Amino acid sequence: MDLLRTTVQSYDWGSRTLLPELLGVPPTGSPQAELWMGAHPAAPSRISRGGVLTPLDRVIAEDPERELGAVTARRFGARLPFLLKLLAAEAPLSLQVHPDLAQAQAGFARENALGVPLDAAHRNYRDDQHKPEMIVALTPFRGLCGFRGAAGTADLLDSLDVPALRPYAESLRAGPERQALAEVFRAFLRPPEGLLDAVVRAVAVAAKGAAEARVVAYDRMAQAHPGDAGLLSALMLRYVELGPGEALFLGAGVPHAYLSGLGVEVMASSDNVLRCGLTSKHVDVEELTRVVRFDAPPARVLAPREEAGEEVYPAPVDDFRLSRYVLRDGAPPWRATLDAPQILLCTAGALTLASSGKSLAIRPGQAVYVPAGAGVGVEGAGTAFRATTGTAERLG
């Protein structure tokens, strides 16, 4: 096993306090948005091999079967298929959606054929992978996830008392629901002149003394992204609050945005993001509307389920599997050997990990990489999250 040397991403929406508080270090005064743990080529963690700090993606590429195990290497190639993060949001992130695997492969091939550079600002597909993801709250966590029912959104639009919104509310009520959601969503991406300003003013008025947290959230979005029509699309999405330990899984085609809070996030290792708004980055309306799922399933808040001594957060993908261990001082060590790579992250307390005669003490915010086939024991008093692949099998 190896202690990961990780990278903090300082995006504008990041919290100035949440990550430093978890890590037990003084705030820098700058936003600290994400701490990455994994082998993503944009910011791979580093491990010590032969006394030299080496990027994890390079270590894996040099001997994928040894590091990943035969099953994972055959399924995903010479790459770690998941990325683990600590995510700390103080301001709303961009409203976004991710493609499914077939859409990503087709879009990536199409843009390659057109000669669009991989780093071009208007490029939609930077690789040929899908990007399902899951967030587990460590603090109270707020976000938008999936479409609200058409009738509920019509009621919300009416409550803002903006005359120009009435035709959209009428369209939502007229149905059929999927068609109505699609029509209004497309219209909101390119709103008529004056509509956004009127809605911003109405939301600001409604937020004063508002009993509903979602209304205050919309006002915060408008302030964080002035002049951004993404606010109108955001009005169509379900507002979700997670308590510590609760999770959301976000599959392909589901529009979403994180608003505030600290959480553990795991995702397929991809950069494919189609943005709907609340951003200065490229918004491709035509491609976006091909990818978005225009239905309104309930935003399902997930609780972990007990499986062989660990709490597993269920996800219908092979790219990742996320679980949690809450250990108490004096309890027997938790042990597991998998035929796939693991990353173990401490989020509370103090833990000691043992593998092949080597011992490591880790504190909140520190993580360890364990290659396939290597046994690891964890003891102490604290909380650990484990990320591995959805195909992983226990060897012992």
Short mmCIF file of C-alpha atoms in Angstrom, two decimals:
data_model
loop_
_atom_site.label_atom_id
_atom_site.label_comp_id
_atom_site.label_asym_id
_atom_site.label_seq_id
_atom_site.Cartn_x
_atom_site.Cartn_y
_atom_site.Cartn_z
CA MET A 1 0.00 0.00 0.00
CA ASP A 2 1.08 3.58 -0.58
CA LEU A 3 0.15 6.91 0.97
CA LEU A 4 -1.26 9.16 -1.77
CA ARG A 5 0.22 12.60 -2.32
CA THR A 6 -2.86 14.44 -3.51
CA THR A 7 -3.79 17.66 -5.30
CA VAL A 8 -6.28 20.32 -4.18
CA GLN A 9 -8.20 22.06 -6.98
CA SER A 10 -8.93 25.74 -6.22
CA TYR A 11 -12.07 26.40 -8.28
CA ASP A 12 -13.98 29.61 -7.66
CA TRP A 13 -17.02 27.81 -6.20
CA GLY A 14 -14.95 26.08 -3.54
CA SER A 15 -15.26 26.62 0.20
CA ARG A 16 -12.57 28.54 2.04
CA THR A 17 -13.11 26.59 5.27
CA LEU A 18 -14.60 23.10 4.80
CA LEU A 19 -11.52 21.28 3.49
CA PRO A 20 -9.08 23.02 5.87
CA GLU A 21 -11.36 22.11 8.81
CA LEU A 22 -11.41 18.44 7.76
CA LEU A 23 -7.65 18.39 7.13
CA GLY A 24 -6.90 20.22 10.39
CA VAL A 25 -4.88 22.96 8.68
CA PRO A 26 -5.26 26.76 8.63
CA PRO A 27 -7.36 28.20 5.77
CA THR A 28 -5.37 29.79 2.98
CA GLY A 29 -8.02 32.43 2.30
CA SER A 30 -8.56 31.02 -1.20
CA PRO A 31 -11.30 28.64 -2.35
CA GLN A 32 -10.39 24.97 -1.96
CA ALA A 33 -12.93 23.01 -3.97
CA GLU A 34 -11.75 19.45 -4.53
CA LEU A 35 -9.08 17.09 -3.28
CA TRP A 36 -8.40 14.43 -5.93
CA MET A 37 -7.37 10.86 -5.12
CA GLY A 38 -6.63 8.62 -8.07
CA ALA A 39 -4.89 8.43 -11.41
CA HIS A 40 -6.74 11.01 -13.50
CA PRO A 41 -4.16 12.38 -15.97
CA ALA A 42 -5.12 15.99 -15.21
CA ALA A 43 -3.95 15.68 -11.59
CA PRO A 44 -2.77 12.16 -10.71
CA SER A 45 -1.92 11.37 -7.12
CA ARG A 46 1.70 10.42 -6.55
CA ILE A 47 3.09 7.44 -4.67
CA SER A 48 6.60 6.51 -3.60
CA ARG A 49 8.05 3.66 -5.65
CA GLY A 50 11.75 2.91 -5.23
CA GLY A 51 12.12 6.10 -3.17
CA VAL A 52 10.82 8.24 -6.04
CA LEU A 53 7.45 10.02 -6.09
CA THR A 54 5.74 8.77 -9.24
CA PRO A 55 2.32 9.67 -10.69
CA LEU A 56 -0.13 6.84 -10.09
CA ASP A 57 -1.27 6.75 -13.72
CA ARG A 58 2.32 6.04 -14.78
CA VAL A 59 2.70 3.27 -12.19
CA ILE A 60 -0.48 1.61 -13.47
CA ALA A 61 0.47 1.99 -17.13
CA GLU A 62 3.81 0.25 -16.53
CA ASP A 63 2.20 -2.92 -15.10
CA PRO A 64 -1.62 -2.74 -15.32
CA GLU A 65 -2.32 -6.38 -14.49
CA ARG A 66 -0.23 -6.25 -11.32
CA GLU A 67 -1.74 -2.97 -10.13
CA LEU A 68 -5.35 -3.44 -11.27
CA GLY A 69 -5.75 -7.20 -11.32
CA ALA A 70 -6.51 -9.28 -14.39
CA VAL A 71 -10.28 -8.70 -14.35
CA THR A 72 -10.05 -4.90 -14.04
CA ALA A 73 -7.26 -4.65 -16.62
CA ARG A 74 -9.29 -6.66 -19.15
CA ARG A 75 -12.45 -4.67 -18.47
CA PHE A 76 -11.01 -1.13 -18.38
CA GLY A 77 -7.56 -1.29 -19.92
CA ALA A 78 -4.41 0.20 -18.39
CA ARG A 79 -6.18 2.85 -16.35
CA LEU A 80 -7.83 3.27 -12.97
CA PRO A 81 -11.53 3.49 -13.91
CA PHE A 82 -12.61 5.66 -10.96
CA LEU A 83 -11.64 8.93 -9.33
CA LEU A 84 -12.26 9.64 -5.64
CA LYS A 85 -12.64 13.20 -4.37
CA LEU A 86 -13.41 15.31 -1.36
CA LEU A 87 -15.71 18.05 -2.69
CA ALA A 88 -16.29 21.29 -0.76
CA ALA A 89 -18.81 23.71 -2.28
CA GLU A 90 -19.52 27.20 -1.01
CA ALA A 91 -21.18 28.54 -4.18
CA PRO A 92 -23.26 26.72 -6.82
CA LEU A 93 -21.39 24.61 -9.36
CA SER A 94 -22.31 24.66 -13.03
CA LEU A 95 -25.60 23.06 -14.04
CA GLN A 96 -24.50 20.01 -16.01
CA VAL A 97 -25.27 16.60 -17.46
CA HIS A 98 -23.14 13.61 -18.48
CA PRO A 99 -23.52 11.36 -21.54
CA ASP A 100 -23.99 7.60 -21.46
CA LEU A 101 -21.23 5.36 -22.83
CA ALA A 102 -22.64 5.11 -26.37
CA GLN A 103 -23.13 8.89 -26.58
CA ALA A 104 -19.59 9.51 -25.30
CA GLN A 105 -18.04 7.12 -27.81
CA ALA A 106 -20.00 8.55 -30.73
CA GLY A 107 -19.40 12.17 -29.69
CA PHE A 108 -15.68 11.65 -29.12
CA ALA A 109 -15.25 9.98 -32.52
CA ARG A 110 -17.31 12.69 -34.24
CA GLU A 111 -15.29 15.57 -32.78
CA ASN A 112 -12.03 13.77 -33.55
CA ALA A 113 -13.14 13.35 -37.18
CA LEU A 114 -13.94 17.06 -37.34
CA GLY A 115 -10.45 17.87 -36.07
CA VAL A 116 -11.62 19.63 -32.90
CA PRO A 117 -8.58 19.94 -30.58
CA LEU A 118 -8.94 18.06 -27.27
CA ASP A 119 -8.32 21.28 -25.34
CA ALA A 120 -10.68 23.44 -27.42
CA ALA A 121 -13.10 25.46 -25.28
CA HIS A 122 -16.07 24.43 -27.46
CA ARG A 123 -15.27 20.70 -27.37
CA ASN A 124 -17.97 18.57 -25.70
CA TYR A 125 -16.30 15.14 -25.54
CA ARG A 126 -12.74 14.96 -24.24
CA ASP A 127 -12.68 11.16 -24.02
CA ASP A 128 -14.85 8.19 -24.98
CA GLN A 129 -16.09 7.35 -21.46
CA HIS A 130 -19.30 7.94 -19.56
CA LYS A 131 -19.22 9.75 -16.20
CA PRO A 132 -21.67 8.39 -13.65
CA GLU A 133 -20.98 9.76 -10.18
CA MET A 134 -22.04 9.53 -6.56
CA ILE A 135 -21.82 12.05 -3.72
CA VAL A 136 -21.98 11.10 -0.02
CA ALA A 137 -22.54 14.00 2.37
CA LEU A 138 -20.11 14.58 5.24
CA THR A 139 -21.93 17.77 6.29
CA PRO A 140 -25.45 18.95 5.40
CA PHE A 141 -25.29 19.02 1.61
CA ARG A 142 -27.57 20.76 -0.91
CA GLY A 143 -28.01 20.24 -4.61
CA LEU A 144 -30.29 20.04 -7.62
CA CYS A 145 -30.92 16.63 -9.15
CA GLY A 146 -33.20 15.70 -12.05
CA PHE A 147 -36.41 17.29 -13.25
CA ARG A 148 -39.23 18.12 -10.91
CA GLY A 149 -42.64 17.00 -12.17
CA ALA A 150 -44.08 19.34 -14.78
CA ALA A 151 -47.04 20.33 -12.61
CA GLY A 152 -44.78 21.15 -9.65
CA THR A 153 -42.56 23.35 -11.80
CA ALA A 154 -45.62 25.12 -13.21
CA ASP A 155 -46.72 25.88 -9.64
CA LEU A 156 -43.28 27.26 -8.81
CA LEU A 157 -43.26 29.49 -11.89
CA ASP A 158 -46.71 30.81 -11.01
CA SER A 159 -45.60 31.55 -7.44
CA LEU A 160 -42.95 33.98 -8.76
CA ASP A 161 -45.71 36.13 -10.25
CA VAL A 162 -43.82 36.99 -13.44
CA PRO A 163 -46.32 37.49 -16.28
CA ALA A 164 -43.80 36.38 -18.91
CA LEU A 165 -43.53 32.97 -17.18
CA ARG A 166 -47.24 32.16 -17.54
CA PRO A 167 -47.02 30.66 -21.06
CA TYR A 168 -44.30 28.28 -19.85
CA ALA A 169 -46.40 27.23 -16.86
CA GLU A 170 -49.34 26.61 -19.19
CA SER A 171 -47.17 24.47 -21.49
CA LEU A 172 -45.99 22.39 -18.55
CA ARG A 173 -49.55 21.71 -17.45
CA ALA A 174 -50.73 20.89 -20.96
CA GLY A 175 -48.35 17.91 -21.25
CA PRO A 176 -47.51 15.20 -22.12
CA GLU A 177 -44.95 15.63 -19.36
CA ARG A 178 -41.79 14.53 -21.18
CA GLN A 179 -42.58 16.69 -24.21
CA ALA A 180 -43.52 19.66 -22.04
CA LEU A 181 -40.32 19.46 -20.00
CA ALA A 182 -38.25 19.30 -23.19
CA GLU A 183 -39.99 22.27 -24.80
CA VAL A 184 -39.69 24.54 -21.77
CA PHE A 185 -36.09 23.47 -21.04
CA ARG A 186 -35.03 24.32 -24.60
CA ALA A 187 -36.86 27.64 -24.44
CA PHE A 188 -35.16 28.53 -21.14
CA LEU A 189 -31.72 27.87 -22.62
CA ARG A 190 -32.36 30.72 -25.09
CA PRO A 191 -34.80 32.99 -23.24
CA PRO A 192 -36.44 36.05 -24.79
CA GLU A 193 -35.03 39.42 -23.86
CA GLY A 194 -36.10 40.62 -20.44
CA LEU A 195 -37.30 37.27 -19.06
CA LEU A 196 -34.15 36.48 -17.07
CA ASP A 197 -33.99 39.95 -15.47
CA ALA A 198 -37.64 39.70 -14.44
CA VAL A 199 -37.12 36.26 -12.89
CA VAL A 200 -33.99 37.37 -11.03
CA ARG A 201 -35.93 40.23 -9.47
CA ALA A 202 -38.84 37.95 -8.56
CA VAL A 203 -36.56 35.36 -6.99
CA ALA A 204 -34.83 38.06 -4.90
CA VAL A 205 -38.19 39.25 -3.60
CA ALA A 206 -39.36 35.69 -2.87
CA ALA A 207 -36.13 34.87 -1.02
CA LYS A 208 -36.67 37.62 1.54
CA GLY A 209 -38.06 35.84 4.56
CA ALA A 210 -38.74 32.73 2.46
CA ALA A 211 -39.75 29.59 4.33
CA GLU A 212 -38.52 27.38 1.49
CA ALA A 213 -34.79 26.70 1.31
CA ARG A 214 -35.01 26.13 -2.44
CA VAL A 215 -36.10 29.72 -3.07
CA VAL A 216 -33.09 31.03 -1.14
CA ALA A 217 -30.91 28.64 -3.16
CA TYR A 218 -32.20 30.08 -6.44
CA ASP A 219 -31.43 33.59 -5.22
CA ARG A 220 -27.88 32.52 -4.34
CA MET A 221 -27.48 31.12 -7.86
CA ALA A 222 -28.60 34.40 -9.38
CA GLN A 223 -26.11 36.33 -7.26
CA ALA A 224 -23.24 33.93 -7.95
CA HIS A 225 -23.88 33.90 -11.72
CA PRO A 226 -25.37 37.27 -12.70
CA GLY A 227 -26.85 37.34 -16.18
CA ASP A 228 -26.68 33.55 -16.56
CA ALA A 229 -29.80 31.99 -18.08
CA GLY A 230 -28.97 28.74 -16.29
CA LEU A 231 -31.10 30.08 -13.43
CA LEU A 232 -34.21 29.44 -15.53
CA SER A 233 -33.25 25.79 -16.16
CA ALA A 234 -32.42 25.40 -12.47
CA LEU A 235 -36.02 26.32 -11.59
CA MET A 236 -37.08 23.07 -13.31
CA LEU A 237 -34.91 20.80 -11.14
CA ARG A 238 -35.59 19.10 -7.83
CA TYR A 239 -33.98 20.67 -4.79
CA VAL A 240 -32.38 18.00 -2.60
CA GLU A 241 -30.90 18.14 0.90
CA LEU A 242 -28.66 15.36 2.20
CA GLY A 243 -27.80 14.68 5.80
CA PRO A 244 -24.34 13.32 6.73
CA GLY A 245 -24.01 9.77 5.44
CA GLU A 246 -26.75 10.12 2.81
CA ALA A 247 -25.93 9.90 -0.88
CA LEU A 248 -27.09 10.64 -4.42
CA PHE A 249 -26.24 8.62 -7.51
CA LEU A 250 -26.22 10.63 -10.75
CA GLY A 251 -26.51 8.61 -13.93
CA ALA A 252 -26.34 9.62 -17.57
CA GLY A 253 -28.67 12.33 -18.81
CA VAL A 254 -29.67 13.64 -15.37
CA PRO A 255 -29.18 17.43 -15.06
CA HIS A 256 -27.71 18.39 -11.71
CA ALA A 257 -25.72 20.96 -9.76
CA TYR A 258 -24.15 20.89 -6.31
CA LEU A 259 -24.92 23.98 -4.25
CA SER A 260 -23.14 23.76 -0.89
CA GLY A 261 -21.57 21.36 1.56
CA LEU A 262 -18.74 18.87 2.00
CA GLY A 263 -18.91 15.35 0.61
CA VAL A 264 -17.04 12.31 -0.65
CA GLU A 265 -17.50 11.99 -4.40
CA VAL A 266 -16.64 9.03 -6.59
CA MET A 267 -17.02 8.96 -10.36
CA ALA A 268 -15.95 7.20 -13.51
CA SER A 269 -12.67 8.71 -14.62
CA SER A 270 -13.86 10.93 -17.46
CA ASP A 271 -13.97 14.61 -18.40
CA ASN A 272 -17.22 14.51 -20.37
CA VAL A 273 -19.47 17.30 -19.12
CA LEU A 274 -22.22 19.09 -21.04
CA ARG A 275 -23.12 22.31 -19.29
CA CYS A 276 -26.60 23.82 -19.08
CA GLY A 277 -25.67 27.08 -17.38
CA LEU A 278 -24.34 28.74 -14.21
CA THR A 279 -20.97 28.84 -15.91
CA SER A 280 -18.79 30.94 -18.18
CA LYS A 281 -17.86 27.79 -20.14
CA HIS A 282 -19.28 26.57 -23.44
CA VAL A 283 -22.97 25.60 -23.61
CA ASP A 284 -23.88 23.55 -26.69
CA VAL A 285 -27.69 23.72 -26.70
CA GLU A 286 -28.22 21.20 -29.51
CA GLU A 287 -25.92 18.51 -28.12
CA LEU A 288 -27.16 19.14 -24.60
CA THR A 289 -30.78 18.54 -25.50
CA ARG A 290 -29.81 15.26 -27.21
CA VAL A 291 -28.21 14.00 -23.99
CA VAL A 292 -30.63 15.23 -21.31
CA ARG A 293 -33.26 12.78 -20.04
CA PHE A 294 -36.58 14.61 -20.07
CA ASP A 295 -38.38 12.63 -17.43
CA ALA A 296 -39.07 13.26 -13.77
CA PRO A 297 -38.13 10.25 -11.62
CA PRO A 298 -37.94 10.96 -7.89
CA ALA A 299 -34.51 12.08 -6.69
CA ARG A 300 -33.69 9.02 -4.61
CA VAL A 301 -31.63 9.72 -1.50
CA LEU A 302 -29.53 6.64 -0.77
CA ALA A 303 -28.56 5.13 2.56
CA PRO A 304 -25.78 2.54 2.75
CA ARG A 305 -26.61 -1.15 3.11
CA GLU A 306 -24.72 -3.56 5.32
CA GLU A 307 -22.59 -6.13 3.46
CA ALA A 308 -20.03 -8.32 5.21
CA GLY A 309 -19.02 -5.68 7.75
CA GLU A 310 -19.02 -2.67 5.47
CA GLU A 311 -21.68 -0.12 4.53
CA VAL A 312 -22.07 -0.14 0.74
CA TYR A 313 -23.62 2.66 -1.31
CA PRO A 314 -25.35 0.88 -4.21
CA ALA A 315 -24.53 2.06 -7.74
CA PRO A 316 -25.58 0.38 -11.02
CA VAL A 317 -22.16 0.71 -12.69
CA ASP A 318 -18.92 -1.29 -12.92
CA ASP A 319 -16.57 1.70 -12.87
CA PHE A 320 -16.73 2.19 -9.12
CA ARG A 321 -18.01 0.83 -5.83
CA LEU A 322 -18.05 3.00 -2.71
CA SER A 323 -18.35 1.80 0.88
CA ARG A 324 -17.86 3.15 4.39
CA TYR A 325 -16.44 1.75 7.61
CA VAL A 326 -17.04 3.27 11.02
CA LEU A 327 -14.47 1.79 13.38
CA ARG A 328 -14.44 2.01 17.14
CA ASP A 329 -11.39 1.95 19.35
CA GLY A 330 -10.60 -1.54 20.57
CA ALA A 331 -12.70 -3.30 17.94
CA PRO A 332 -11.05 -6.06 15.87
CA PRO A 333 -9.32 -4.75 12.73
CA TRP A 334 -11.34 -4.78 9.54
CA ARG A 335 -9.53 -6.77 6.86
CA ALA A 336 -10.11 -7.31 3.16
CA THR A 337 -8.22 -8.43 0.11
CA LEU A 338 -9.70 -7.69 -3.30
CA ASP A 339 -8.84 -8.73 -6.83
CA ALA A 340 -9.07 -5.04 -7.78
CA PRO A 341 -7.36 -1.78 -6.72
CA GLN A 342 -8.60 0.11 -3.67
CA ILE A 343 -8.31 3.64 -2.33
CA LEU A 344 -9.00 4.05 1.39
CA LEU A 345 -9.79 7.56 2.63
CA CYS A 346 -9.99 8.64 6.28
CA THR A 347 -12.71 11.25 6.94
CA ALA A 348 -12.82 11.23 10.77
CA GLY A 349 -10.72 10.11 13.73
CA ALA A 350 -7.38 8.34 13.38
CA LEU A 351 -6.78 5.03 11.64
CA THR A 352 -3.86 2.65 11.27
CA LEU A 353 -3.55 0.51 8.13
CA ALA A 354 -1.40 -2.58 7.88
CA SER A 355 -0.37 -4.47 4.73
CA SER A 356 2.50 -6.87 4.00
CA GLY A 357 4.32 -5.95 7.19
CA LYS A 358 3.98 -2.21 6.51
CA SER A 359 1.97 0.12 8.77
CA LEU A 360 0.58 3.58 8.04
CA ALA A 361 -1.26 5.97 10.36
CA ILE A 362 -3.66 8.28 8.54
CA ARG A 363 -5.79 11.21 9.64
CA PRO A 364 -8.81 12.94 8.01
CA GLY A 365 -8.17 13.85 4.39
CA GLN A 366 -5.37 11.31 3.91
CA ALA A 367 -5.78 8.33 1.60
CA VAL A 368 -3.94 5.12 0.76
CA TYR A 369 -3.72 3.22 -2.53
CA VAL A 370 -3.81 -0.58 -2.32
CA PRO A 371 -3.05 -2.56 -5.51
CA ALA A 372 -5.05 -5.62 -6.50
CA GLY A 373 -4.39 -8.72 -4.42
CA ALA A 374 -2.79 -6.87 -1.52
CA GLY A 375 -4.41 -7.51 1.84
CA VAL A 376 -5.04 -4.57 4.16
CA GLY A 377 -6.15 -4.31 7.78
CA VAL A 378 -7.69 -1.18 9.28
CA GLU A 379 -8.02 -0.42 12.97
CA GLY A 380 -8.45 2.58 15.26
CA ALA A 381 -11.33 4.93 15.96
CA GLY A 382 -12.63 6.75 12.92
CA THR A 383 -14.34 6.57 9.56
CA ALA A 384 -12.91 5.24 6.31
CA PHE A 385 -14.38 5.27 2.81
CA ARG A 386 -13.24 2.67 0.32
CA ALA A 387 -13.40 3.14 -3.44
CA THR A 388 -12.83 0.19 -5.73
CA THR A 389 -14.37 -1.17 -8.93
CA GLY A 390 -17.88 -2.54 -9.28
CA THR A 391 -16.37 -5.82 -10.50
CA ALA A 392 -14.19 -6.32 -7.40
CA GLU A 393 -14.35 -9.70 -5.67
CA ARG A 394 -13.16 -10.44 -2.16
CA LEU A 395 -10.17 -12.77 -1.96
CA GLY A 396 -9.92 -12.94 1.80
#
